[in-house]
Coordinates of C-alpha atoms in Angstrom, one line a residue:
M189 CA -12.7 49.3 -6.1
E190 CA -11.2 45.8 -5.7
L191 CA -8.3 45.1 -3.4
R192 CA -7.0 42.7 -6.0
K193 CA -6.5 45.5 -8.5
L194 CA -4.7 47.6 -5.9
K195 CA -2.3 44.7 -5.1
S196 CA -1.7 44.2 -8.8
F197 CA -0.9 47.9 -9.1
L198 CA 1.6 47.6 -6.3
V199 CA 3.5 44.7 -8.0
V200 CA 3.7 46.7 -11.3
A201 CA 4.8 49.8 -9.4
K202 CA 7.6 47.9 -7.8
E203 CA 8.7 46.1 -10.9
L204 CA 8.1 49.0 -13.3
H205 CA 7.6 46.3 -15.9
F206 CA 4.3 44.8 -16.9
G207 CA 5.8 41.5 -18.2
K208 CA 7.7 40.8 -15.0
A209 CA 4.8 41.9 -12.8
A210 CA 2.4 39.5 -14.8
E211 CA 4.8 36.6 -14.1
K212 CA 4.9 37.4 -10.4
L213 CA 1.1 37.5 -10.3
N214 CA 0.8 34.4 -12.4
I215 CA -1.5 36.0 -14.9
T216 CA -1.2 37.0 -18.5
Q217 CA 0.1 40.4 -19.4
P218 CA -3.1 41.5 -21.2
A219 CA -5.1 40.6 -18.1
L220 CA -2.8 42.7 -15.9
T221 CA -2.9 45.6 -18.4
H222 CA -6.7 45.4 -18.3
Q223 CA -6.8 45.5 -14.5
I224 CA -4.6 48.6 -14.4
Q225 CA -6.7 50.3 -17.1
Q226 CA -9.9 49.5 -15.0
L227 CA -8.2 50.9 -11.9
E228 CA -7.2 54.1 -13.7
S229 CA -10.7 54.5 -15.0
E230 CA -12.1 54.2 -11.5
L231 CA -9.6 56.6 -10.1
G232 CA -9.9 59.1 -12.9
F233 CA -6.2 59.6 -13.4
E234 CA -3.2 57.8 -15.0
L235 CA -0.9 55.8 -12.8
F236 CA 1.8 55.1 -15.4
D237 CA 3.4 57.4 -18.0
K238 CA 2.1 55.8 -21.1
A239 CA 4.4 57.9 -23.3
K240 CA 7.4 56.2 -21.8
R241 CA 6.1 52.7 -22.2
V242 CA 7.0 50.8 -25.3
N243 CA 6.1 47.1 -25.7
N244 CA 7.6 45.2 -22.7
R245 CA 10.1 47.8 -21.7
K246 CA 10.1 49.5 -18.3
V247 CA 7.4 52.0 -17.4
E248 CA 7.5 55.0 -15.0
L249 CA 5.0 56.0 -12.4
T250 CA 3.2 59.3 -12.8
E251 CA 3.4 61.7 -9.8
A252 CA -0.1 60.6 -8.8
G253 CA 0.9 56.9 -9.3
A254 CA 3.9 57.3 -7.0
Y255 CA 1.8 58.9 -4.3
L256 CA -0.8 56.2 -4.6
M257 CA 1.9 53.5 -4.4
K258 CA 3.1 54.9 -1.1
E259 CA -0.4 55.1 0.5
V260 CA -1.6 51.8 -0.8
S261 CA 1.5 50.1 0.5
R262 CA 0.8 51.5 3.9
V263 CA -2.8 50.5 3.9
I264 CA -2.2 47.0 2.7
D265 CA 0.6 46.5 5.2
L266 CA -1.8 47.6 8.0
L267 CA -4.4 45.3 6.6
D268 CA -2.0 42.3 6.6
R269 CA -1.0 43.0 10.2
T270 CA -4.6 43.3 11.3
L271 CA -5.5 40.0 9.7
K272 CA -2.5 38.3 11.3
S273 CA -3.5 39.7 14.7
A274 CA -7.1 38.6 14.2
K275 CA -5.9 35.1 13.3
I276 CA -3.7 34.9 16.4
N277 CA -6.6 36.1 18.6
S278 CA -9.0 33.6 17.1
E279 CA -6.6 30.8 17.8
K280 CA -6.3 31.9 21.4
N281 CA -10.1 31.7 21.7
K282 CA -10.4 28.4 19.8
Q283 CA -12.9 25.9 21.1
L284 CA -13.0 22.3 20.2
K285 CA -15.7 19.9 21.2
L286 CA -14.6 16.6 22.7
G287 CA -17.1 13.8 22.4
I288 CA -17.1 11.0 25.0
P289 CA -19.3 7.9 25.5
K290 CA -21.3 8.2 28.7
M291 CA -19.8 4.9 29.9
S292 CA -16.2 6.3 29.7
P293 CA -14.2 6.0 33.0
T294 CA -13.6 9.5 34.5
S295 CA -9.9 8.8 34.8
E296 CA -9.7 8.1 31.1
V297 CA -11.5 11.3 30.1
I298 CA -9.4 13.4 32.5
E299 CA -6.1 11.9 31.2
V300 CA -7.1 12.6 27.5
L301 CA -8.3 16.1 28.4
Q302 CA -5.1 16.9 30.3
K303 CA -2.9 15.9 27.5
L304 CA -4.9 17.9 25.0
Q305 CA -4.8 21.0 27.2
L306 CA -1.0 20.7 27.7
K307 CA -0.5 20.5 23.9
F308 CA -3.0 23.3 23.2
P309 CA -3.1 25.7 26.1
D310 CA -4.9 28.4 24.1
T311 CA -7.7 26.0 23.1
T312 CA -10.8 25.4 25.2
F313 CA -12.1 21.9 25.1
K314 CA -15.9 21.4 25.7
I315 CA -17.0 17.9 26.7
V316 CA -20.0 16.6 24.8
E317 CA -21.5 13.3 26.2
C318 CA -22.7 10.8 23.6
S319 CA -24.7 7.7 24.4
T320 CA -22.4 5.1 22.8
V321 CA -19.0 4.7 21.0
I322 CA -20.9 4.6 17.7
S323 CA -22.8 7.8 18.5
V324 CA -19.5 9.5 19.1
Q325 CA -18.4 8.5 15.6
E326 CA -21.8 9.7 14.2
A327 CA -21.4 13.0 15.9
L328 CA -17.9 13.4 14.3
F329 CA -19.3 12.5 10.9
K330 CA -22.1 15.1 11.2
G331 CA -19.7 17.7 12.5
N332 CA -21.3 18.1 15.9
I333 CA -18.0 17.4 17.6
D334 CA -14.3 17.9 16.6
I335 CA -12.6 15.0 18.5
G336 CA -14.0 11.9 20.1
I337 CA -13.1 9.1 22.4
T338 CA -14.3 5.9 20.8
T339 CA -13.2 2.3 19.8
L340 CA -12.3 0.5 16.7
P341 CA -13.7 -0.2 14.2
L342 CA -14.7 3.1 12.6
V343 CA -18.1 2.7 10.9
F344 CA -18.3 6.2 9.2
K345 CA -16.2 7.4 6.3
G346 CA -14.0 10.4 6.4
L347 CA -12.7 9.8 9.9
D348 CA -9.1 9.3 11.1
Y349 CA -7.8 8.3 14.5
Q350 CA -4.9 7.8 16.9
V351 CA -4.8 4.8 19.2
F352 CA -4.3 5.8 22.9
Q353 CA -5.0 2.6 24.7
N354 CA -5.2 -1.1 24.1
E355 CA -6.8 -3.3 26.8
F356 CA -8.1 -6.8 27.0
L357 CA -11.5 -8.0 28.0
N358 CA -11.9 -9.6 31.5
V359 CA -14.8 -11.3 33.2
I360 CA -15.9 -9.9 36.6
M361 CA -17.7 -12.2 39.1
P362 CA -18.3 -12.4 42.9
K363 CA -15.4 -13.6 45.0
N364 CA -17.4 -16.7 46.0
H365 CA -17.9 -17.8 42.4
P366 CA -16.5 -21.3 41.9
L367 CA -14.0 -20.0 39.2
A368 CA -12.8 -17.0 41.2
K369 CA -9.7 -18.8 42.3
Y370 CA -8.4 -19.0 38.8
Q371 CA -6.3 -16.2 37.2
K372 CA -7.4 -17.1 33.7
I373 CA -10.9 -18.4 32.7
K374 CA -11.8 -19.9 29.4
I375 CA -15.0 -18.8 27.8
E376 CA -16.3 -22.4 27.6
Q377 CA -16.0 -22.7 31.4
L378 CA -18.8 -20.1 31.7
R379 CA -21.3 -21.8 29.5
N380 CA -23.7 -22.4 32.4
D381 CA -23.4 -19.0 34.0
K382 CA -26.0 -16.2 33.9
W383 CA -24.7 -12.9 32.4
V384 CA -25.5 -9.3 33.0
E385 CA -24.7 -7.1 30.0
L386 CA -24.2 -3.6 28.8
T387 CA -26.8 -2.7 26.3
K388 CA -25.6 -4.0 23.0
D389 CA -25.7 -0.7 21.1
L390 CA -23.0 0.6 23.6
C391 CA -20.3 -1.6 22.0
P392 CA -21.9 -3.8 19.4
A393 CA -18.8 -5.0 17.6
I394 CA -17.1 -6.4 20.7
L395 CA -20.2 -8.2 21.9
E396 CA -20.8 -9.7 18.5
D397 CA -17.2 -11.1 18.5
I398 CA -17.8 -12.6 22.0
E399 CA -20.9 -14.4 20.8
V400 CA -19.1 -15.8 17.8
Y401 CA -16.4 -17.3 20.0
C402 CA -19.1 -18.8 22.3
R403 CA -20.9 -20.4 19.5
N404 CA -17.6 -21.9 18.3
V405 CA -17.4 -23.8 21.6
G406 CA -21.0 -24.9 21.6
F407 CA -23.1 -22.5 23.4
S408 CA -24.9 -19.1 23.1
R409 CA -23.9 -16.5 25.7
D410 CA -26.7 -14.2 24.4
A411 CA -29.3 -16.9 25.5
N412 CA -27.9 -16.7 29.1
I413 CA -28.1 -12.9 29.5
V414 CA -30.6 -12.2 32.2
Q415 CA -30.2 -8.4 32.4
E416 CA -29.1 -5.6 30.1
V417 CA -28.2 -2.1 31.5
S418 CA -26.7 1.1 30.1
N419 CA -24.9 2.1 33.3
V420 CA -21.5 0.7 34.2
E421 CA -22.0 1.2 37.9
L422 CA -25.3 -0.7 37.8
L423 CA -23.6 -3.5 35.9
V424 CA -21.0 -3.9 38.6
G425 CA -23.6 -3.7 41.3
L426 CA -25.6 -6.5 39.7
V427 CA -22.5 -8.7 39.6
H428 CA -21.8 -7.8 43.2
V429 CA -25.2 -9.1 44.4
G430 CA -24.9 -12.3 42.4
I431 CA -27.4 -11.6 39.5
G432 CA -24.8 -12.8 37.0
I433 CA -21.2 -12.3 35.7
A434 CA -20.1 -9.8 33.1
V435 CA -17.6 -9.0 30.4
F436 CA -15.6 -6.0 31.6
P437 CA -12.7 -4.1 30.0
S438 CA -9.6 -4.4 32.2
Y439 CA -9.1 -0.7 32.3
Y440 CA -12.4 -0.1 34.1
P441 CA -12.1 0.1 37.9
T442 CA -14.8 -1.9 39.6
N443 CA -14.5 0.0 42.9
L444 CA -16.4 -2.7 44.9
E445 CA -15.2 -5.2 47.4
G446 CA -16.4 -8.7 46.9
I447 CA -15.8 -8.7 43.1
V448 CA -12.8 -10.1 41.2
S449 CA -11.7 -9.4 37.7
K450 CA -10.2 -12.3 35.8
E451 CA -8.5 -12.7 32.4
L452 CA -11.0 -14.0 29.8
V453 CA -9.5 -16.4 27.4
F454 CA -11.1 -17.5 24.1
S455 CA -10.0 -20.2 21.6
E456 CA -6.3 -21.2 21.6
N457 CA -5.6 -18.8 24.5
T458 CA -6.8 -15.8 22.4
R459 CA -7.9 -12.7 24.3
L460 CA -10.2 -10.1 22.9
E461 CA -8.6 -6.6 22.8
V462 CA -10.4 -3.3 23.0
T463 CA -8.7 -0.6 21.1
K464 CA -9.5 2.9 22.4
I465 CA -8.9 5.7 20.0
L466 CA -9.1 9.4 19.6
A467 CA -11.0 10.0 16.4
Y468 CA -11.5 13.1 14.3
K469 CA -12.6 14.1 10.8
E470 CA -9.9 14.0 8.1
T471 CA -10.7 17.7 7.6
L472 CA -9.6 18.7 11.2
E473 CA -6.9 21.4 11.1
D474 CA -3.5 19.7 10.4
E475 CA -1.8 21.2 13.5
Y476 CA -4.3 19.3 15.7
Q477 CA -4.0 16.1 13.7
Q478 CA -0.2 16.1 13.9
A479 CA -0.1 17.0 17.6
I480 CA -2.6 14.3 18.5
K481 CA -0.4 11.7 16.7
K482 CA 2.7 13.0 18.6
V483 CA 1.0 12.9 22.1
W484 CA 0.0 9.2 21.9

């Protein structure tokens, strides 16, 4: 016996009119009549007094129909309350996976996590480490995570985002570097320097942009890279001991004495900006999407 038929019966029983009931259910009257006939056949007794039904005029419940209406109303009301309670309970135990690049500063991750937990106290956030900003986007695209810390541009379709931080690129160098006394350093002033670099697949778009600017002023920075690493702490350490200088987002703490961080200026005093975003699939529940946009 289908719940759909019982619900249709309840509407007819309350309206006592097949035409009005069909309108409320948004089905044709013949289809509704067929449902009631099937239900009566399954039950083995009549629900409406057919002798008192003429065309579209009101009908009356039989004694058995009146009893069934009372009991079905009680059962469906109980079912609705149970489903609502189950939904509330599932929301309390909701878990979302937050993807982060391994190179993310701890302070940044904690700040994002705290804001999400304040907004969704009944949701548990599980951190999933991804190797790069692109792998965060890939994990979102594949449905392996729900929300991810990454950077623009988005390279996968079906993703949306909210900006939470805009920072410029700096250059870090030892304090004894000849240019360390300047607050701003133009990229062409570094044409003869050796560079240490984060592995290109960690943030390919940014590094490609830097190389374009360098070539525009007559040199290749890529040709001067002496070491590539995938660890931010190691990168800073190599700069500290004088292996080379490095491009470094201004929001990353260096945490080492003997190193200075300077504004890196490109053509016509242009600075490259890193846009940090909280990305998610367009299919993420609307309540989360709207809340994320309000938090940042």
